[in-house]
Amino acid sequence: MAAPSIGRVVNRYSPRRNIQISWCLALLAYLIFWFCGRNLYSLMLRIIVLDLSTQFSQVTNQAIIQSLSRKANSRNNSIFMFSYFFGGSLGTLTGINAWSMYHWTGVTAAAVVLLLLALLNYYWQGVPATLGE
């Protein structure tokens, strides 16, 4: 339901700002998870916030990918989607292992570590200020 609104935000703001929004939403989701992990309503709120974060990052990253080269759009998108699902698989594996060892705390800690790695990558590799850079 939020995808059209997210698309408009992605078109309005810079990719850097959108990735920052995505990262902050993900952090908020896991903070809710950390402090209220056993509450059903907070779990539902966290899922909604985390989904918004995921949509922000995916739409922003696809916009960046599509702006790289019109001739290579199909190849770029294929590589992006492969990487997206491969990363999701690794995240699932990490979450399963964290759950089996430390339950809610382990899953949340693993997610925060992955978010910190994403933040380091954001500052190390950077995100284009505008589409087409």
CSV table of C-alpha atoms in Angstrom, one decimal:
chain,number,residue,atom,x,y,z
A,1,MET,CA,0.0,0.0,0.0
A,2,ALA,CA,2.9,2.4,0.7
A,3,ALA,CA,4.8,1.7,-2.6
A,4,PRO,CA,3.2,4.6,-4.6
A,5,SER,CA,4.0,7.1,-1.8
A,6,ILE,CA,7.5,5.7,-1.5
A,7,GLY,CA,8.0,6.1,-5.2
A,8,ARG,CA,7.0,9.7,-5.0
A,9,VAL,CA,9.4,10.3,-2.1
A,10,VAL,CA,12.2,8.5,-4.0
A,11,ASN,CA,11.6,10.8,-7.0
A,12,ARG,CA,11.5,13.9,-4.8
A,13,TYR,CA,14.6,13.4,-2.7
A,14,SER,CA,18.2,12.4,-3.4
A,15,PRO,CA,19.2,8.8,-3.2
A,16,ARG,CA,21.4,9.6,-0.2
A,17,ARG,CA,18.4,11.0,1.7
A,18,ASN,CA,16.3,8.0,0.8
A,19,ILE,CA,18.9,5.5,2.0
A,20,GLN,CA,19.2,7.4,5.2
A,21,ILE,CA,15.4,7.2,5.7
A,22,SER,CA,15.5,3.5,5.0
A,23,TRP,CA,18.4,2.9,7.4
A,24,CYS,CA,16.6,4.9,10.2
A,25,LEU,CA,13.4,3.1,9.7
A,26,ALA,CA,15.2,-0.3,9.9
A,27,LEU,CA,16.9,0.8,13.1
A,28,LEU,CA,13.6,2.0,14.5
A,29,ALA,CA,12.0,-1.4,13.7
A,30,TYR,CA,14.8,-3.3,15.5
A,31,LEU,CA,14.7,-0.9,18.5
A,32,ILE,CA,11.0,-1.6,18.8
A,33,PHE,CA,11.8,-5.3,18.5
A,34,TRP,CA,14.5,-5.1,21.1
A,35,PHE,CA,12.4,-3.4,23.7
A,36,CYS,CA,9.0,-4.9,23.0
A,37,GLY,CA,9.9,-8.2,21.3
A,38,ARG,CA,7.3,-10.4,23.1
A,39,ASN,CA,4.4,-8.1,22.5
A,40,LEU,CA,2.2,-9.0,19.5
A,41,TYR,CA,1.2,-5.4,18.7
A,42,SER,CA,4.8,-4.2,18.8
A,43,LEU,CA,5.7,-7.1,16.6
A,44,MET,CA,3.1,-6.0,14.0
A,45,LEU,CA,4.3,-2.4,14.2
A,46,ARG,CA,7.9,-3.6,13.7
A,47,ILE,CA,7.0,-5.6,10.7
A,48,ILE,CA,5.3,-2.6,9.1
A,49,VAL,CA,8.2,-0.3,9.8
A,50,LEU,CA,10.7,-2.8,8.6
A,51,ASP,CA,8.7,-3.4,5.4
A,52,LEU,CA,8.7,0.4,4.8
A,53,SER,CA,12.4,0.4,5.3
A,54,THR,CA,12.9,-2.4,2.8
A,55,GLN,CA,10.7,-0.8,0.3
A,56,PHE,CA,12.5,2.5,0.6
A,57,SER,CA,15.9,0.9,0.0
A,58,GLN,CA,14.7,-1.4,-2.8
A,59,VAL,CA,13.0,1.4,-4.8
A,60,THR,CA,15.9,3.8,-4.2
A,61,ASN,CA,18.5,1.2,-5.2
A,62,GLN,CA,16.5,0.2,-8.3
A,63,ALA,CA,16.2,3.8,-9.3
A,64,ILE,CA,20.0,4.2,-9.0
A,65,ILE,CA,20.6,1.0,-11.0
A,66,GLN,CA,18.1,2.0,-13.7
A,67,SER,CA,19.8,5.4,-14.0
A,68,LEU,CA,23.3,3.9,-14.7
A,69,SER,CA,22.9,2.9,-18.3
A,70,ARG,CA,19.8,2.6,-20.6
A,71,LYS,CA,21.6,0.0,-22.7
A,72,ALA,CA,22.5,-2.2,-19.7
A,73,ASN,CA,19.2,-1.8,-17.7
A,74,SER,CA,18.3,-5.5,-18.0
A,75,ARG,CA,21.7,-6.8,-17.0
A,76,ASN,CA,22.0,-4.3,-14.2
A,77,ASN,CA,18.6,-5.2,-12.9
A,78,SER,CA,19.3,-8.9,-13.1
A,79,ILE,CA,22.5,-8.5,-11.1
A,80,PHE,CA,20.7,-6.2,-8.6
A,81,MET,CA,17.9,-8.7,-8.1
A,82,PHE,CA,20.3,-11.7,-7.7
A,83,SER,CA,22.3,-9.7,-5.1
A,84,TYR,CA,19.1,-8.7,-3.4
A,85,PHE,CA,17.8,-12.2,-3.0
A,86,PHE,CA,21.3,-13.6,-2.2
A,87,GLY,CA,21.6,-11.0,0.6
A,88,GLY,CA,18.1,-11.9,1.8
A,89,SER,CA,19.1,-15.6,2.0
A,90,LEU,CA,22.2,-14.8,4.0
A,91,GLY,CA,20.2,-12.6,6.3
A,92,THR,CA,17.7,-15.4,6.8
A,93,LEU,CA,20.5,-17.8,7.6
A,94,THR,CA,22.0,-15.3,10.0
A,95,GLY,CA,18.6,-14.8,11.7
A,96,ILE,CA,17.9,-18.5,12.0
A,97,ASN,CA,21.3,-19.1,13.6
A,98,ALA,CA,20.9,-16.1,15.9
A,99,TRP,CA,17.5,-17.4,17.0
A,100,SER,CA,18.7,-20.9,17.7
A,101,MET,CA,21.4,-19.6,20.0
A,102,TYR,CA,20.0,-16.4,21.6
A,103,HIS,CA,16.3,-16.1,20.6
A,104,TRP,CA,14.9,-12.5,20.3
A,105,THR,CA,18.1,-10.9,21.6
A,106,GLY,CA,20.2,-12.8,19.1
A,107,VAL,CA,18.0,-11.9,16.1
A,108,THR,CA,17.9,-8.2,17.1
A,109,ALA,CA,21.7,-8.1,17.8
A,110,ALA,CA,22.4,-9.7,14.4
A,111,ALA,CA,20.2,-7.2,12.7
A,112,VAL,CA,21.8,-4.3,14.4
A,113,VAL,CA,25.3,-5.6,13.4
A,114,LEU,CA,24.1,-5.9,9.8
A,115,LEU,CA,22.6,-2.4,9.9
A,116,LEU,CA,26.0,-1.1,11.2
A,117,LEU,CA,27.7,-2.9,8.3
A,118,ALA,CA,25.3,-1.2,5.9
A,119,LEU,CA,26.0,2.2,7.5
A,120,LEU,CA,29.7,1.6,7.2
A,121,ASN,CA,29.2,0.7,3.5
A,122,TYR,CA,27.1,3.8,3.0
A,123,TYR,CA,30.0,6.0,4.2
A,124,TRP,CA,32.8,3.9,2.6
A,125,GLN,CA,31.3,3.4,-0.8
A,126,GLY,CA,28.8,6.2,-0.8
A,127,VAL,CA,25.5,6.7,-2.5
A,128,PRO,CA,25.1,9.0,-5.5
A,129,ALA,CA,23.8,12.5,-4.6
A,130,THR,CA,21.6,12.4,-7.7
A,131,LEU,CA,20.4,9.7,-10.1
A,132,GLY,CA,22.7,9.1,-13.1
A,133,GLU,CA,26.0,9.7,-11.3
